[in-house]
Every structure is written in C-alpha cells, then in structure tokens.
Amino acid sequence: MLTPVWEIEPGTEKPLIVHVNATATGGGVSELLRGLIRHQPAGWAVIAGTADFYAVTKYVHNLLHGQADPGRLDDPALMRTYRSTLAPQAEWFTRHVTPDDVVVLHDPQTLGLAPGIKAAGARVVWHCHIGAVVAPERGPGAVWRAFDAELAALDAVVTTLPEFAPPHVRELFVVPPAVDPAAPKNRELTSDEIAAVLAEIGLTTARVAPGVTVTQDTPLPHDARVVLQVSRWDPLKDMPGVVRCVVGLPEDVHLVLAGTEPAEIPDDPEGLAVLAEVHDVLAGLSEAERARVHLVNISLKRPERNALVVNALQRRADVVLQKSLEEGFGLTATEAMVKGRAVVASAVGGLRHQITDGHNGVLVDPVDLDGVRAALARLLDDPALRRELGERARAGVLERYTMRRLAEDYLKVIAGAP
Ligand code: UDP
C-alpha cells in the first residue's frame, strides 16, 4: 500500500499537492522530490509493488527510452499485473485528497493510479522524467497505445523535453529538473572534508566502513587523476563501458564508479546483473589496469551520508563522466556541473540539452570508446580548459536548474493552462 514519505503540515493552504513516485531513495526522481518539498508545500507518498510489478515497470521504462522490444506489451498478463497492483492503491487518495487538490504522478511506475484518482475528483498530473526520440512505432509509441486509458485520465503532463510527451495531451508543461546547491549533495566541502570522507569510506585507505562497500585491489593514491561516474547500476548507464575506458588512459588516471547498493532499489531489478557484468570486464583487464578501477557501492539507508559521499567523490574528480546510452536528463551531470567540474557526457537525451559541446562540457558518442577516451585524456591534460568549462557549467546550472526555478514552474503546473 502507499506509504507517506512526507506529510503536509496541518493548515497548509489549498490546493493540497501530493507527489507520488516509486521509491523514497535511489535515482533522480527521489533526489528531485527530496529537494522540491523543501521549496514547495507538498506531500509525498510512494507506491508498493512486487518483483513482478517492477519487472513490468522497468520494461516500460526501457521502452520509453526506445531500448526494448515492444512485442511483449501484447501479453495481456503484463498489463493485468501492472493495473491490479496500482488500482487498490488509488483508493488511498479517496481518503487523503479532495476535488480541489492536485496529485502529481511521477514516471510510468505510478501512471496506473491516474484513473482511480481522477474518479476521486482531484487534478491529475503525470510528470514523465524519461523519453527518447526514436521511430514512433518503437518503444514510446507502443507505451502510449497500451496506456491509453491511463493517459485519458490525465489533466496535464509534465516532461523534461517537449519530444518526450505522449500525443493528445490536454495541457503540456516542459519543466527541466533541478538541483539544490545548498543541499548535502552539493554544498561546498573543504579539501580536508573531502579527504576525510574518502578516507573514512576506505577509498584512499584500506578501511572497511559500514554502509559503503569499496571494491579495489589497492587504495586510490592521493596524487591520482580521477575520472568518476556516479550512476545506478542500470544497463543504460553503461558502467561496463566506463570500466573499459581505463585501457589506454595515462597510468596515473584512476576510474571511480560509484553506485547505489542494487538490492536497495526495488523498482530497478537489473542492478545485480549489471554489477556482475562490471566484474566480468574487470576480470578481463590486466592487473595494472584493474588496480586503477575502484567500485564504490553506497547504501541509501542513510540518505545524508550517501549525499555527502557522492558530493566528496564529485569534488575529488578531475573529470566527471556520464557515459549513458540514453538519459532522460542526467542529474549526476548537473550535480557535477554545479560544483564546477568538467564533464564528459554522451550526446543523448537530456545530457545534450544541459551541455553545449566545448562551452560548458564535452559531448561524446557513448559507443565510440576511443572517442570517449580521447575526450577524457584531452581534459585531463588541460587544467585551464577544465577550469573554464567548469566555471561556465556552474554559472549555467545556477541560472537554469535550481530548485527555486522548479518550484516556480510547478506553480504553473498546479494552476493549470500552460
Ligand atoms: N545517486 C546517489 N548515490 C549513488 C548513485 C546515484 O545519490 O550511489 C544519485 C545521484 O547523485 C543523482 C541520482 O541518484 O542525484 C541519479 O539521477 P540521474 O538523473 O542522473 O539518473 P536516474 O537514476 O534518475 O536515471
């Protein structure tokens, strides 16, 4: 059943706003909601689901990225699993919202609540954070057909990019995500604080710390140049491809791959397989190459500590990489950019919108491994260029992607009529 993550203070002005997503921790949407509720008087609840349900929603997620075979959607059992999980949870809203209120459903995991909430009379908004520009008969088109009844119940849709929207939307709002520069994930850290965090988790020492698992042959040397990718262990983030980048990079360059403990994210069932693939790639490297790759698995059970570790890693990095094969937006890039880091990112989805190649970062073709290595090597060898890109990146994020702006955009979504 639905679990409240954040209750609204009694006496909060109407309309009441309630966000609903699939998980309280792990991934960009929960990160976004954690920041947004500090700037917007809103409630937040998460749905419950079984492994079967999350297998369906991950498949739909991959379809929206244009990265799965739409054929399986024809199996009626699939939509039955999806709808029968969500329909009873819509009932929660009949007790918690009135017709003046607004419910914002995030991503495909929660879209199935729309008909039930609409029947309760509230304004229903679907905020879809993902998408891809592919031939319409592939992924997204098939999803729009299968979810026709759910889409018909929506009053409004919010997307990161206009091209991610389903057809025939009553009201469409294009709203990019945001970061909170003052949050534990992004706040300034001194070099001593960064060094202390990295020592405490065992990355630069051989220490074993609770809540963080570091897998490495030897600790990260203090004078190493560092390339970092922070991601869920999701096939679309291409963590195995990141490991392959170590081959041919200068010998003082180390790769740090940081990700959430896969077992802790219920709506992402592919994590353990991706992690196993990363270990396979590591096993195929020479001993010297393997010694330059460090895996950091961070538990989400203590969100503040996770935020501090990610913050310290991003600030320690000389270059932050986001080698995704598809990406709705890519908050990990935004977080690196607000810290003035030089970013190398794939020229896909939302990353392409955040970064102008050569201006505030570098864009690469994620399947061109030599091209990715060359971009990393060029930036690693040019501190002045890194500084220049990083300064423009930070200024751009503060102008375009702050929580204050997101909260203002949401006022329009709540009021209606874009
Ligand atoms: N993240 C984290 N710890 C990790 C890995 C990721 O806190 O070990 C956070 C990351 O900092 C970012 C979010 O998860 O805030 C990922 O968002 P993004 O938009 O990059 O990708 P998504 O996971 O939503 O596809």
XYZ file of C-alpha atoms and ligand atoms in Angstrom, residues 26-29 31 185 230-232 237 258-260 298 300 306 310 314 327 329-332 335, ligand 1:
49
model
C 17.597 5.920 -5.206
C 17.612 7.633 -8.560
C 16.929 11.084 -9.865
C 13.203 11.368 -9.112
C 16.503 13.121 -5.349
C 24.702 16.518 -2.021
C 28.051 8.093 -10.431
C 25.017 6.045 -11.514
C 22.532 3.404 -10.601
C 24.249 3.978 -17.761
C 30.015 4.864 -7.650
C 26.517 3.459 -7.465
C 23.691 2.666 -5.131
C 26.742 3.234 -1.309
C 20.810 4.516 0.771
C 25.066 8.916 0.728
C 28.621 11.492 -3.628
C 32.302 14.587 -7.365
C 19.315 9.665 -20.475
C 18.055 14.366 -18.027
C 21.073 13.204 -16.033
C 21.100 14.869 -12.613
C 24.542 13.395 -11.964
C 25.436 17.919 -9.747
N 22.869 8.781 -6.715
C 23.211 8.705 -5.381
N 24.039 7.705 -4.969
C 24.552 6.794 -5.830
C 24.205 6.876 -7.207
C 23.344 7.881 -7.612
O 22.777 9.526 -4.568
O 25.300 5.918 -5.390
C 22.005 9.880 -7.129
C 22.731 10.894 -7.993
O 23.547 11.743 -7.182
C 21.563 11.607 -8.673
C 20.557 10.470 -8.848
O 20.946 9.424 -7.938
O 21.019 12.581 -7.814
C 20.578 9.919 -10.257
O 19.848 10.788 -11.067
P 20.004 10.777 -12.647
O 19.042 11.774 -13.174
O 21.429 11.006 -13.025
O 19.653 9.297 -13.100
P 18.456 8.275 -12.771
O 18.982 7.382 -11.713
O 17.276 9.079 -12.353
O 18.251 7.554 -14.073
